[in-house]
XYZ file of C-alpha atoms in Angstrom:
755
model
C 12.196 -48.043 -97.889
C 10.561 -50.796 -99.707
C 8.939 -53.742 -97.567
C 9.846 -57.029 -98.964
C 7.034 -59.645 -97.611
C 8.187 -63.257 -96.101
C 7.755 -65.294 -98.928
C 7.321 -68.999 -98.561
C 7.138 -71.597 -101.289
C 5.782 -75.008 -100.055
C 3.564 -78.157 -100.649
C 0.038 -77.562 -101.629
C -1.100 -79.855 -98.672
C 1.220 -77.649 -96.018
C -0.220 -74.500 -97.958
C -3.867 -74.865 -97.996
C -4.191 -76.800 -95.302
C -6.977 -78.604 -97.187
C -7.688 -79.880 -100.887
C -6.268 -77.726 -103.750
C -7.481 -76.630 -107.016
C -4.961 -79.036 -108.247
C -2.153 -81.209 -107.103
C 0.231 -79.587 -108.989
C -0.426 -76.333 -107.314
C 2.403 -74.531 -106.210
C 1.913 -72.101 -103.144
C 3.003 -68.320 -102.047
C 1.852 -67.714 -98.626
C 1.721 -64.258 -96.785
C 0.807 -64.289 -93.073
C 0.111 -61.306 -91.061
C 2.214 -62.318 -88.390
C 5.052 -61.879 -90.390
C 4.143 -58.558 -91.890
C 1.214 -56.446 -92.361
C 2.110 -54.408 -95.313
C 3.800 -55.817 -98.478
C 3.956 -56.672 -102.303
C 3.600 -59.560 -104.916
C 4.287 -60.380 -108.033
C 3.805 -62.962 -111.012
C 6.933 -65.086 -111.463
C 9.743 -63.029 -113.318
C 8.197 -59.843 -113.169
C 8.756 -57.623 -115.173
C 9.819 -59.880 -117.544
C 7.485 -62.298 -119.341
C 6.043 -64.905 -117.143
C 6.561 -68.449 -118.209
C 4.162 -70.504 -120.129
C 2.369 -73.724 -118.554
C 1.644 -72.609 -115.000
C -1.164 -74.738 -114.253
C -1.560 -73.569 -110.967
C 0.144 -70.764 -108.820
C -1.949 -70.051 -105.365
C -0.956 -67.020 -103.805
C -2.370 -67.150 -100.034
C -3.213 -64.114 -97.439
C -4.204 -65.107 -94.007
C -4.616 -62.642 -91.335
C -5.648 -62.641 -87.522
C -9.378 -63.515 -87.049
C -10.082 -59.797 -86.472
C -8.337 -58.925 -89.612
C -9.555 -58.593 -93.438
C -6.895 -58.592 -96.638
C -6.703 -55.755 -99.172
C -5.123 -56.333 -102.433
C -4.363 -53.407 -104.784
C -3.036 -54.397 -108.173
C -0.580 -52.003 -109.282
C 0.711 -53.156 -112.676
C -1.289 -56.171 -114.573
C -0.866 -57.236 -118.032
C -1.913 -60.903 -118.774
C -2.751 -62.379 -122.527
C -5.953 -60.949 -123.877
C -9.040 -62.662 -123.482
C -9.935 -64.931 -126.897
C -13.844 -65.044 -126.978
C -14.408 -63.885 -123.895
C -12.209 -66.553 -122.229
C -9.073 -65.982 -120.731
C -6.403 -68.651 -120.775
C -3.944 -66.579 -118.728
C -5.944 -65.464 -115.693
C -5.843 -64.630 -112.038
C -8.913 -65.729 -110.209
C -9.970 -64.513 -106.927
C -11.710 -66.154 -103.938
C -12.575 -63.339 -101.502
C -15.214 -65.263 -99.516
C -13.316 -67.779 -97.546
C -13.390 -69.361 -94.110
C -10.343 -71.428 -94.196
C -7.170 -70.978 -96.386
C -8.895 -74.210 -98.998
C -9.971 -74.064 -102.493
C -10.871 -76.804 -105.013
C -12.614 -77.146 -108.082
C -16.214 -76.487 -106.653
C -15.281 -73.368 -104.762
C -16.957 -70.470 -106.612
C -14.654 -67.669 -107.622
C -15.812 -63.844 -106.751
C -13.835 -62.556 -110.000
C -11.705 -63.797 -113.060
C -9.278 -61.014 -114.417
C -7.138 -61.176 -117.731
C -5.968 -58.896 -120.449
C -4.570 -55.222 -119.052
C -5.131 -53.032 -116.066
C -7.941 -51.106 -117.753
C -9.590 -54.711 -118.691
C -10.500 -55.371 -114.936
C -13.534 -54.096 -113.215
C -11.481 -53.047 -110.240
C -7.368 -52.797 -108.867
C -8.830 -53.132 -105.323
C -9.921 -56.503 -103.569
C -10.996 -57.147 -100.126
C -11.667 -60.089 -98.423
C -14.551 -60.766 -96.702
C -13.210 -62.603 -93.696
C -9.390 -62.853 -92.654
C -8.549 -64.933 -95.647
C -7.942 -64.554 -99.347
C -6.829 -66.542 -102.029
C -6.002 -66.263 -106.175
C -4.715 -68.519 -108.339
C -2.459 -67.395 -111.608
C -2.542 -69.704 -114.638
C -0.990 -69.281 -117.993
C -1.495 -71.851 -121.291
C 1.252 -73.378 -123.002
C 1.340 -70.669 -125.498
C 4.236 -68.320 -125.040
C 3.438 -64.448 -124.565
C 5.493 -61.294 -124.056
C 2.952 -60.213 -121.040
C 4.483 -58.909 -117.885
C 2.377 -60.695 -115.593
C 1.359 -58.245 -112.395
C 2.667 -56.476 -109.000
C 0.498 -55.745 -106.335
C 0.270 -54.236 -103.112
C -1.483 -56.388 -99.709
C -2.540 -54.816 -96.596
C -3.803 -56.567 -93.644
C -6.782 -54.340 -91.715
C -8.849 -54.426 -88.793
C -12.291 -55.304 -89.643
C -13.768 -52.516 -87.536
C -12.868 -49.841 -90.324
C -15.851 -50.975 -92.321
C -18.281 -51.780 -89.412
C -21.243 -49.213 -89.216
C -21.929 -47.114 -86.350
C -24.784 -48.033 -84.981
C -27.326 -50.515 -83.306
C -27.964 -53.415 -85.153
C -31.858 -53.975 -85.072
C -32.406 -57.694 -83.299
C -33.524 -60.336 -85.781
C -32.220 -58.506 -88.821
C -29.108 -58.749 -90.808
C -28.623 -55.178 -92.023
C -30.864 -52.801 -90.327
C -29.522 -50.588 -88.140
C -30.789 -47.655 -85.497
C -28.484 -44.545 -85.697
C -29.373 -42.230 -82.933
C -27.511 -39.121 -81.726
C -28.435 -39.126 -77.733
C -25.511 -40.033 -75.878
C -23.404 -41.497 -79.068
C -21.143 -40.073 -81.377
C -22.514 -36.825 -83.224
C -20.614 -38.451 -86.797
C -19.901 -41.662 -87.732
C -19.657 -44.152 -90.711
C -22.086 -46.631 -92.156
C -21.416 -49.212 -94.948
C -23.519 -51.842 -96.868
C -23.023 -55.403 -95.864
C -19.661 -57.267 -96.422
C -18.506 -53.754 -97.867
C -15.739 -53.112 -99.266
C -15.561 -56.887 -100.832
C -17.324 -57.819 -103.929
C -20.429 -58.883 -102.095
C -23.180 -61.146 -103.682
C -25.815 -59.061 -102.276
C -28.732 -61.148 -103.656
C -32.246 -60.045 -102.148
C -30.872 -57.705 -99.649
C -32.997 -54.984 -98.257
C -31.224 -53.161 -95.628
C -32.540 -49.803 -93.726
C -30.378 -47.320 -91.691
C -32.731 -44.896 -89.400
C -31.065 -41.874 -88.224
C -32.938 -40.432 -85.248
C -31.745 -36.631 -84.129
C -32.554 -34.286 -81.498
C -35.482 -31.705 -82.862
C -33.132 -28.999 -83.399
C -30.630 -30.994 -85.369
C -30.582 -32.247 -88.900
C -29.071 -34.846 -90.315
C -25.984 -34.614 -93.078
C -25.276 -37.470 -95.076
C -21.985 -37.871 -97.159
C -21.931 -41.121 -99.649
C -17.898 -41.233 -100.024
C -18.284 -44.095 -102.711
C -21.369 -45.823 -104.234
C -20.811 -48.938 -106.569
C -24.125 -50.742 -107.831
C -24.824 -52.497 -110.672
C -26.420 -50.008 -112.993
C -28.067 -50.526 -115.913
C -28.869 -48.491 -119.274
C -32.020 -47.699 -118.082
C -33.133 -45.371 -115.535
C -33.156 -46.061 -111.395
C -36.975 -46.814 -111.709
C -36.008 -49.978 -113.293
C -32.809 -50.855 -111.556
C -32.868 -53.912 -109.357
C -30.353 -52.188 -107.065
C -30.581 -49.113 -105.891
C -30.312 -46.721 -102.383
C -33.142 -44.597 -101.271
C -33.046 -41.896 -99.185
C -35.913 -40.420 -97.185
C -36.329 -37.041 -95.739
C -38.101 -38.766 -92.475
C -37.844 -42.228 -90.482
C -40.408 -43.964 -92.525
C -40.698 -45.513 -95.905
C -43.571 -43.252 -96.512
C -41.214 -40.315 -96.086
C -40.618 -38.359 -99.439
C -37.468 -39.700 -101.310
C -35.001 -36.802 -101.874
C -31.944 -38.677 -103.511
C -31.431 -41.986 -105.207
C -28.289 -43.483 -106.617
C -28.389 -46.898 -108.791
C -25.220 -46.861 -110.412
C -21.759 -45.645 -109.617
C -21.757 -42.418 -107.467
C -18.885 -40.443 -105.450
C -18.569 -37.353 -102.806
C -22.230 -36.980 -102.600
C -23.668 -34.949 -99.853
C -27.370 -35.366 -98.681
C -29.363 -33.152 -96.070
C -32.582 -33.841 -94.318
C -35.271 -30.919 -93.802
C -35.900 -32.418 -90.283
C -34.348 -34.360 -87.434
C -34.801 -37.590 -89.008
C -33.703 -39.662 -92.352
C -34.017 -43.082 -93.327
C -31.962 -45.229 -96.122
C -33.053 -47.899 -97.756
C -30.563 -50.002 -99.665
C -32.213 -52.730 -101.997
C -29.739 -55.236 -103.835
C -31.607 -57.643 -105.759
C -28.864 -58.967 -108.350
C -27.070 -62.175 -108.605
C -23.856 -60.332 -109.533
C -20.947 -59.172 -107.220
C -20.857 -55.586 -106.265
C -19.388 -53.653 -103.770
C -22.089 -51.579 -102.055
C -21.439 -48.269 -100.607
C -19.414 -46.518 -98.082
C -20.654 -43.345 -96.149
C -20.617 -41.076 -93.109
C -23.170 -39.043 -91.302
C -23.515 -36.160 -88.887
C -26.025 -34.466 -86.656
C -25.515 -30.794 -87.216
C -27.410 -28.215 -84.748
C -29.428 -26.018 -87.064
C -28.047 -23.118 -84.538
C -24.385 -23.138 -86.042
C -25.689 -22.008 -89.186
C -25.084 -18.377 -90.209
C -28.055 -16.227 -90.883
C -28.933 -16.354 -94.332
C -29.747 -12.626 -94.579
C -28.284 -10.084 -97.202
C -29.301 -6.914 -95.741
C -25.815 -5.596 -97.074
C -23.391 -6.321 -100.116
C -21.742 -2.981 -99.416
C -17.996 -3.178 -99.549
C -16.117 -2.861 -96.046
C -15.287 1.035 -96.066
C -12.735 0.278 -93.357
C -10.398 -2.080 -95.337
C -8.508 -2.029 -98.373
C -8.311 0.609 -101.211
C -10.146 1.075 -104.032
C -7.235 2.721 -106.150
C -7.293 1.055 -109.635
C -3.588 0.360 -109.485
C -4.051 -2.135 -106.402
C -6.638 -4.914 -105.453
C -9.606 -3.848 -103.457
C -10.337 -5.333 -99.734
C -14.305 -6.188 -100.415
C -16.136 -8.587 -98.106
C -18.259 -9.712 -100.416
C -18.718 -13.522 -99.840
C -21.925 -14.821 -98.864
C -23.431 -17.869 -97.691
C -27.651 -18.220 -98.151
C -29.284 -21.051 -96.892
C -32.628 -21.852 -97.169
C -33.152 -21.834 -93.445
C -31.795 -19.153 -91.586
C -30.608 -19.076 -88.036
C -33.942 -18.583 -86.468
C -35.221 -21.809 -88.306
C -37.381 -19.429 -90.972
C -37.160 -20.665 -94.261
C -35.773 -18.195 -96.798
C -37.039 -19.694 -99.745
C -36.492 -16.590 -102.069
C -34.914 -13.637 -101.991
C -32.048 -11.437 -104.010
C -28.540 -10.948 -103.969
C -26.328 -8.109 -105.641
C -23.089 -6.843 -106.408
C -21.095 -4.719 -104.325
C -22.473 -0.778 -104.362
C -25.267 -2.293 -106.778
C -26.489 -0.036 -108.562
C -23.611 2.096 -108.143
C -20.357 1.059 -109.915
C -18.715 -1.764 -108.298
C -14.983 -1.765 -107.757
C -12.198 -3.336 -109.948
C -10.201 -6.364 -109.126
C -12.627 -8.293 -106.664
C -14.139 -11.490 -106.316
C -17.085 -12.382 -104.581
C -18.798 -15.905 -103.534
C -22.094 -16.215 -103.014
C -22.945 -19.860 -101.883
C -26.446 -21.181 -101.604
C -26.911 -24.569 -99.775
C -30.524 -26.203 -99.652
C -32.023 -29.203 -97.819
C -33.903 -32.330 -98.569
C -35.073 -32.260 -102.597
C -34.285 -28.490 -102.767
C -32.510 -27.152 -105.924
C -31.120 -23.568 -106.380
C -32.687 -21.820 -109.151
C -30.957 -18.419 -110.383
C -31.919 -15.536 -112.583
C -30.712 -12.469 -113.219
C -33.125 -9.429 -113.256
C -30.479 -6.887 -114.373
C -26.809 -7.544 -115.573
C -24.545 -5.128 -116.381
C -20.887 -5.755 -116.087
C -17.820 -4.482 -117.876
C -16.649 -5.758 -121.083
C -13.533 -4.211 -123.316
C -14.979 -5.262 -126.797
C -18.663 -4.421 -126.983
C -19.090 -5.834 -130.528
C -18.542 -9.134 -128.304
C -19.937 -10.760 -125.497
C -17.967 -13.946 -125.180
C -16.930 -14.517 -121.747
C -14.249 -16.873 -122.170
C -10.739 -16.494 -123.356
C -9.292 -18.914 -126.142
C -5.363 -18.055 -125.394
C -5.793 -19.884 -121.993
C -8.505 -21.555 -120.470
C -6.526 -22.221 -117.113
C -6.652 -18.483 -116.363
C -8.615 -18.578 -113.321
C -9.191 -16.779 -109.983
C -6.694 -18.739 -107.478
C -7.150 -16.132 -104.532
C -9.338 -13.308 -103.679
C -7.869 -10.799 -105.301
C -6.695 -11.438 -108.913
C -6.498 -13.893 -111.870
C -2.781 -13.958 -111.462
C -2.683 -15.471 -107.909
C -0.446 -12.409 -106.588
C -1.886 -9.922 -104.288
C 0.543 -7.649 -104.836
C -0.534 -8.096 -108.792
C -1.333 -4.270 -110.530
C -2.693 -3.321 -113.773
C 0.898 -1.814 -114.874
C 2.457 -5.308 -114.667
C 2.861 -7.706 -118.123
C 0.186 -10.047 -117.397
C 0.366 -13.559 -118.851
C -2.936 -13.871 -119.844
C -5.526 -12.483 -122.518
C -9.026 -10.745 -121.613
C -8.325 -10.584 -117.914
C -10.272 -7.450 -118.387
C -13.419 -9.376 -118.758
C -15.468 -9.197 -115.983
C -17.400 -12.377 -115.434
C -20.033 -14.329 -113.456
C -19.527 -17.881 -113.108
C -22.199 -20.473 -111.814
C -21.062 -23.874 -110.579
C -22.605 -26.881 -109.036
C -21.333 -29.915 -107.177
C -21.315 -33.181 -109.274
C -19.859 -36.423 -107.896
C -18.066 -33.970 -105.032
C -16.328 -32.055 -107.797
C -17.245 -28.271 -108.910
C -18.549 -28.022 -112.343
C -19.443 -25.189 -114.308
C -23.280 -24.495 -115.334
C -23.247 -21.053 -116.919
C -21.350 -17.828 -117.203
C -22.394 -14.191 -117.816
C -20.545 -11.315 -119.027
C -21.225 -8.072 -120.692
C -25.091 -7.130 -121.075
C -26.120 -10.684 -120.753
C -29.817 -11.824 -120.884
C -29.484 -14.850 -118.522
C -31.570 -17.745 -118.627
C -32.749 -19.558 -115.221
C -29.967 -21.953 -113.734
C -30.614 -24.689 -111.544
C -28.262 -26.512 -109.212
C -27.928 -30.471 -109.794
C -28.069 -31.034 -106.087
C -28.816 -28.822 -103.054
C -25.828 -26.754 -103.363
C -24.661 -23.729 -105.947
C -22.169 -21.092 -106.107
C -22.322 -17.847 -107.731
C -18.554 -16.316 -108.431
C -18.311 -12.688 -109.566
C -14.910 -11.579 -110.607
C -13.759 -7.949 -111.790
C -10.080 -7.532 -112.809
C -7.924 -4.627 -112.713
C -8.448 -2.349 -114.892
C -6.183 -1.810 -117.872
C -5.151 1.037 -120.196
C -6.726 3.498 -117.677
C -10.387 2.327 -117.971
C -12.365 2.766 -115.210
C -15.660 0.393 -114.064
C -19.053 2.696 -114.414
C -20.864 -0.386 -114.532
C -23.853 -0.910 -112.032
C -23.276 -4.763 -111.785
C -26.147 -7.089 -111.186
C -29.466 -7.936 -109.257
C -29.391 -11.461 -108.664
C -32.822 -13.515 -107.893
C -32.364 -16.817 -106.173
C -35.354 -19.423 -105.232
C -35.238 -22.994 -103.097
C -37.276 -25.190 -104.844
C -38.564 -28.547 -104.449
C -40.558 -29.095 -107.651
C -37.556 -28.714 -109.947
C -39.360 -25.829 -111.589
C -42.108 -28.207 -112.672
C -45.263 -26.530 -112.115
C -48.200 -29.175 -112.694
C -48.926 -32.338 -111.356
C -48.681 -33.921 -107.823
C -45.209 -34.892 -106.386
C -44.910 -38.312 -105.716
C -43.320 -39.286 -102.435
C -41.200 -42.369 -103.774
C -39.195 -40.629 -106.465
C -36.768 -37.873 -105.928
C -38.170 -36.410 -109.030
C -41.609 -37.776 -109.883
C -44.838 -36.611 -110.587
C -48.296 -37.796 -110.709
C -51.039 -36.617 -113.255
C -54.314 -38.363 -112.550
C -57.343 -38.165 -115.035
C -59.634 -37.784 -112.097
C -57.840 -34.600 -111.583
C -57.795 -32.983 -115.281
C -57.991 -34.388 -118.754
C -55.179 -32.463 -120.348
C -52.414 -30.382 -119.655
C -48.963 -29.704 -119.795
C -45.585 -30.854 -118.708
C -42.027 -29.907 -118.944
C -38.177 -31.028 -118.073
C -36.443 -29.604 -115.082
C -36.069 -25.578 -114.792
C -37.618 -25.309 -118.452
C -37.317 -22.728 -120.414
C -33.605 -22.803 -118.595
C -31.362 -25.341 -118.794
C -31.933 -28.779 -117.042
C -29.657 -29.653 -114.419
C -27.291 -32.601 -114.899
C -26.973 -36.076 -112.914
C -30.926 -35.484 -112.742
C -34.216 -38.069 -113.472
C -37.318 -37.271 -113.436
C -40.493 -39.287 -113.865
C -43.813 -38.319 -115.119
C -46.657 -41.016 -114.576
C -50.078 -40.573 -116.075
C -53.045 -42.834 -114.234
C -56.200 -42.761 -116.772
C -59.502 -44.816 -116.223
C -59.661 -48.376 -117.930
C -61.450 -46.981 -120.903
C -58.657 -44.167 -121.378
C -55.709 -44.029 -122.979
C -52.691 -41.059 -122.946
C -52.009 -39.072 -125.401
C -48.306 -37.258 -125.629
C -47.704 -34.640 -127.812
C -44.480 -32.547 -127.720
C -44.196 -28.634 -128.415
C -40.565 -27.946 -128.089
C -38.133 -30.623 -127.603
C -33.946 -29.741 -127.024
C -32.432 -32.905 -125.177
C -28.588 -33.348 -125.720
C -27.318 -36.388 -127.377
C -26.824 -38.314 -130.294
C -29.375 -41.400 -131.605
C -29.641 -44.116 -130.310
C -29.091 -41.913 -127.114
C -27.080 -44.777 -125.062
C -25.004 -44.536 -122.361
C -21.880 -45.316 -124.682
C -22.839 -41.832 -126.251
C -22.817 -39.873 -123.186
C -26.512 -38.934 -124.116
C -29.373 -37.472 -121.990
C -32.694 -38.839 -123.128
C -36.349 -38.832 -122.928
C -37.648 -42.485 -122.806
C -41.279 -43.729 -122.925
C -42.920 -46.978 -121.057
C -46.337 -48.435 -120.825
C -45.031 -50.160 -117.364
C -44.589 -48.511 -113.975
C -41.047 -49.821 -113.265
C -39.714 -51.732 -116.183
C -38.142 -51.008 -119.825
C -40.455 -51.190 -122.553
C -38.550 -51.876 -125.571
C -40.959 -51.492 -128.575
C -40.553 -47.970 -127.249
C -37.053 -46.277 -128.412
C -35.511 -43.240 -126.648
C -35.464 -39.848 -128.040
C -32.385 -36.903 -127.605
C -31.128 -34.374 -129.829
C -33.326 -31.700 -131.519
C -35.728 -33.708 -133.251
C -39.419 -33.752 -131.597
C -40.687 -37.323 -130.508
C -43.830 -38.253 -132.565
C -47.236 -37.995 -131.044
C -47.092 -40.967 -128.181
C -50.276 -42.929 -127.536
C -50.085 -45.498 -124.529
C -51.433 -49.163 -124.897
C -53.764 -48.657 -121.994
C -54.407 -46.348 -118.743
C -51.245 -45.955 -117.700
C -47.961 -44.065 -119.125
C -44.885 -43.083 -118.192
C -42.193 -40.418 -119.408
C -38.856 -40.788 -118.352
C -35.965 -37.695 -118.638
C -32.608 -38.677 -117.367
C -29.451 -36.401 -117.750
C -25.963 -37.084 -117.244
C -22.945 -35.320 -115.789
C -21.480 -34.190 -118.704
C -23.702 -31.483 -120.908
C -27.158 -29.966 -120.676
C -29.768 -28.323 -123.180
C -33.127 -26.611 -122.501
C -35.216 -29.733 -122.466
C -38.995 -30.041 -123.618
C -42.479 -28.611 -123.297
C -45.096 -31.089 -123.833
C -49.149 -31.770 -123.485
C -50.997 -34.441 -122.456
C -54.200 -35.432 -122.858
C -56.688 -38.644 -121.523
C -58.592 -40.008 -124.346
C -61.767 -41.969 -123.993
C -61.524 -44.920 -126.348
C -64.605 -46.851 -125.074
C -66.609 -45.970 -128.253
C -63.511 -45.316 -130.545
C -63.164 -46.742 -133.838
C -60.414 -49.608 -133.883
C -58.871 -48.181 -136.706
C -58.213 -44.616 -135.193
C -57.187 -46.289 -131.435
C -54.798 -48.678 -130.247
C -56.328 -51.788 -129.175
C -56.249 -52.810 -125.597
C -56.883 -56.624 -125.731
C -53.789 -58.296 -127.135
C -52.956 -60.134 -130.277
C -56.758 -61.342 -131.427
C -57.359 -57.171 -131.878
C -54.112 -56.870 -133.652
C -54.769 -59.457 -136.402
C -58.085 -56.947 -137.242
C -56.288 -53.994 -136.637
C -53.859 -54.872 -139.432
C -56.668 -55.463 -141.889
C -57.213 -51.891 -141.479
C -53.648 -50.774 -141.679
C -52.898 -52.360 -144.948
C -53.552 -49.239 -146.670
C -51.675 -46.982 -144.810
C -48.461 -45.410 -145.513
C -45.421 -47.032 -144.264
C -42.554 -44.668 -145.350
C -40.356 -43.423 -143.002
C -39.992 -39.533 -141.894
C -36.861 -38.132 -143.380
C -34.516 -36.217 -140.817
C -35.089 -32.188 -140.838
C -32.649 -30.379 -142.426
C -30.017 -28.465 -140.526
C -31.622 -25.137 -141.211
C -34.670 -26.936 -139.231
C -32.647 -28.030 -136.867
C -31.755 -24.121 -136.325
C -35.295 -23.539 -135.691
C -35.829 -25.576 -133.183
C -32.347 -25.259 -131.395
C -32.729 -23.282 -128.569
C -30.538 -19.982 -128.046
C -28.448 -20.531 -124.422
C -28.272 -16.748 -124.333
C -28.216 -13.289 -126.099
C -24.400 -13.639 -126.698
C -23.442 -16.506 -129.108
C -22.837 -19.134 -125.914
C -23.844 -22.039 -128.403
C -20.914 -21.632 -130.427
C -18.764 -21.894 -127.126
C -20.359 -24.825 -125.815
C -20.102 -27.149 -128.841
C -16.696 -26.422 -128.610
C -16.688 -28.688 -125.516
C -19.002 -31.499 -126.704
C -15.819 -33.442 -128.025
C -16.804 -32.702 -131.508
C -20.273 -34.049 -131.091
C -22.632 -33.557 -134.380
C -25.510 -31.470 -133.842
C -27.414 -33.473 -136.709
C -29.575 -36.346 -134.908
C -30.845 -38.903 -136.845
C -34.729 -39.395 -136.840
C -35.250 -42.674 -134.175
C -37.289 -45.463 -135.808
C -40.814 -45.717 -135.336
C -42.230 -48.004 -132.554
C -43.189 -51.607 -133.218
C -46.810 -52.524 -134.368
C -48.925 -53.708 -131.097
C -47.696 -54.640 -127.824
C -45.031 -57.287 -128.169
C -45.448 -57.675 -124.250
C -49.098 -58.015 -123.092
C -47.366 -57.616 -119.268
C -49.628 -55.327 -117.136
C -48.081 -52.346 -115.671
C -47.816 -53.255 -111.924
C -48.892 -50.114 -109.787
C -50.425 -49.776 -106.436
C -52.549 -47.342 -107.793
C -53.590 -48.233 -111.449
C -53.316 -51.063 -113.581
C -52.371 -51.254 -117.258
C -53.916 -53.041 -120.010
C -51.476 -54.375 -123.037
C -52.208 -53.845 -126.560
C -52.437 -51.163 -128.922
C -49.515 -49.219 -130.226
C -49.025 -47.286 -133.281
C -48.098 -49.028 -136.561
C -44.632 -50.155 -137.421
C -42.438 -48.166 -140.359
C -40.448 -49.878 -143.248
C -38.249 -48.518 -146.081
C -39.146 -47.369 -148.992
C -38.161 -50.526 -150.570
C -40.203 -52.528 -148.318
C -37.231 -53.724 -146.076
C -38.237 -54.046 -142.736
C -36.057 -51.494 -140.194
C -36.549 -53.579 -137.227
C -37.496 -57.095 -136.204
C -40.459 -55.785 -134.184
C -42.200 -54.842 -138.002
C -41.926 -58.209 -139.214
C -45.293 -59.028 -137.660
C -46.713 -56.437 -139.655
C -44.830 -57.540 -142.615
C -46.295 -61.221 -142.579
C -49.841 -59.165 -143.827
C -47.832 -58.096 -146.343
C -45.921 -59.981 -148.666
C -44.063 -57.708 -151.164
C -42.415 -56.598 -148.211
C -39.902 -59.753 -148.038
C -39.364 -59.504 -152.041
C -36.221 -57.492 -151.790
C -35.020 -59.815 -149.002
C -35.578 -63.044 -150.924
C -33.850 -60.980 -154.095
C -30.836 -60.452 -152.216
C -30.543 -64.006 -150.492
C -30.171 -65.550 -154.237
C -27.845 -63.156 -155.440
C -25.809 -64.148 -152.503
C -26.277 -67.698 -153.368
C -25.315 -67.432 -156.986
C -22.384 -65.304 -156.030
């Protein structure tokens, strides 16, 4: 039964008990004393709303300990014109009394369709919420809005912990004498909170035999197109109770359903919010877990249960082969590596079984898998495709058969194709959902696979033997490792980043570095930073020997591209240096000064095999200015350009498709790329060559870092097209030194004037 709210249309003075936006305002009021849940609509909904509504105020007033939740179920207003909303809903979420005027700052202005608005959920910070609806004098066919309101208790969104005295949002959450589990929130959550210059700390203190599990149900921050290192709003999770403890997770955009485990009994969460824009913040829960409740991670036996089930090929085999492998066993000892096998290995495995091997790490740990031996049944020796093309939804839904019917036998008519392809599927957790990483079948030569977080699942499925076929394949021998270095063996891991590596000239003058899990496919949803610190008279040289980053130039977020970017600054974007993705290696990069940063970032969509690169610290104290970038600013740039007049300014053309194939990696020995590209939404494999970086250092800002300072200046020369037209505004300075660069522009201008 639909609950109809009590609606009172009264005068503006009675409605607002104060000053209104306009004396002509009409008001609609909802009070929790009448009903806790109800619905609201625009006039005439679901017919077109009237034109000329100059001010219609909706007012929701709850008890002192309540808050208001609005959910927009339908929303259809006139589309914005030049970023201006003539028909609009204006939200006021942070009110102490039911009164607004022309000086009251709104929290959100909504117009257009439900797909144009930032959210369908809106919450008051206190017990009052108001919004104004207006329409212009132009008649439209838009139907308006319909929504649901609820009056909720404010303590539903209060942090279960002790507020530290003389702070606004620092909490101590102790397991001693407290609940073992609870919730914690950002200030003002879930209302759109103007979190300007907020810094909150949540310290979790467990007993010596406990670990902390955090579950971020929802994170909504004002992320940027760039990496988290340059974001003003972020969450840092430390594996300990100090800001000096290692960062094991970092969030700066929108995340959901993310789990984090500590390695010890303490954990610290820091929230930084420096933006002036409104954002929801985060909602999370915590739990203190005893190490003693963990099952042992030993895999001493993967033999099938001889006492249960039957191995007759006409019926499913009951095999107890599911395993949970943790990086810490029941005795509290680490088990960082080991083996896992198919049932009966190296003898033939049973038909029609399903085994799940679940790997659970802690802290920074990622799960790395590689098969040392792999031999599964495949009906077609000429093909090692693991996926069916006729029904991609044909998946195992219970322990015994793809059909989901425990009584299924090989004599039945099966609705799916290729059901007798035995397969190993590897999946990880991304935003709370299982995401396929890779799959293997036949006699595949597997590459290393890495989880995106601390959890990874390997599922082995063999199906009913069809047409009298028998299983004489030996199965597989897998090797697992719980790694904290993301498969990056060089550099020193940084504590202030979940995946950060430091390279100091004082340690070594040259070396190599690579993407996570290289030469296997890099994990998704991963961000890594490579920081290079030289002496004051040194510069950093980066050269790539291999490059395969999934994406389309210019590698922006709207293309769902992974990317590699460079910066002369530690925590800000270097806008003169482009991003790189695809299969085209970046040109050699040389820093402006003694510091340089390389950042790798992958999204949750696709993956590739990453990169391998070399670095070198170059002593430029006695180098000729024509061969090394200047580090003393614009004055040296002028002399530098005098030496560059004779330098070629042509742009390298993108390599041919054949060249791309030369650099493109093979994902395995089984033509996997063909099937993988079917899932990349028709993305072209031809990648444009990114433009060269600009000449000179446009911004002479020094890179701020506690360990090293970076001087501005330098850079490599700009590039222009063959007809002399500048490719970007950053090369105009160079073109001013070469007068013929502007001749085609002048000619084009007079042609337009004459037309």
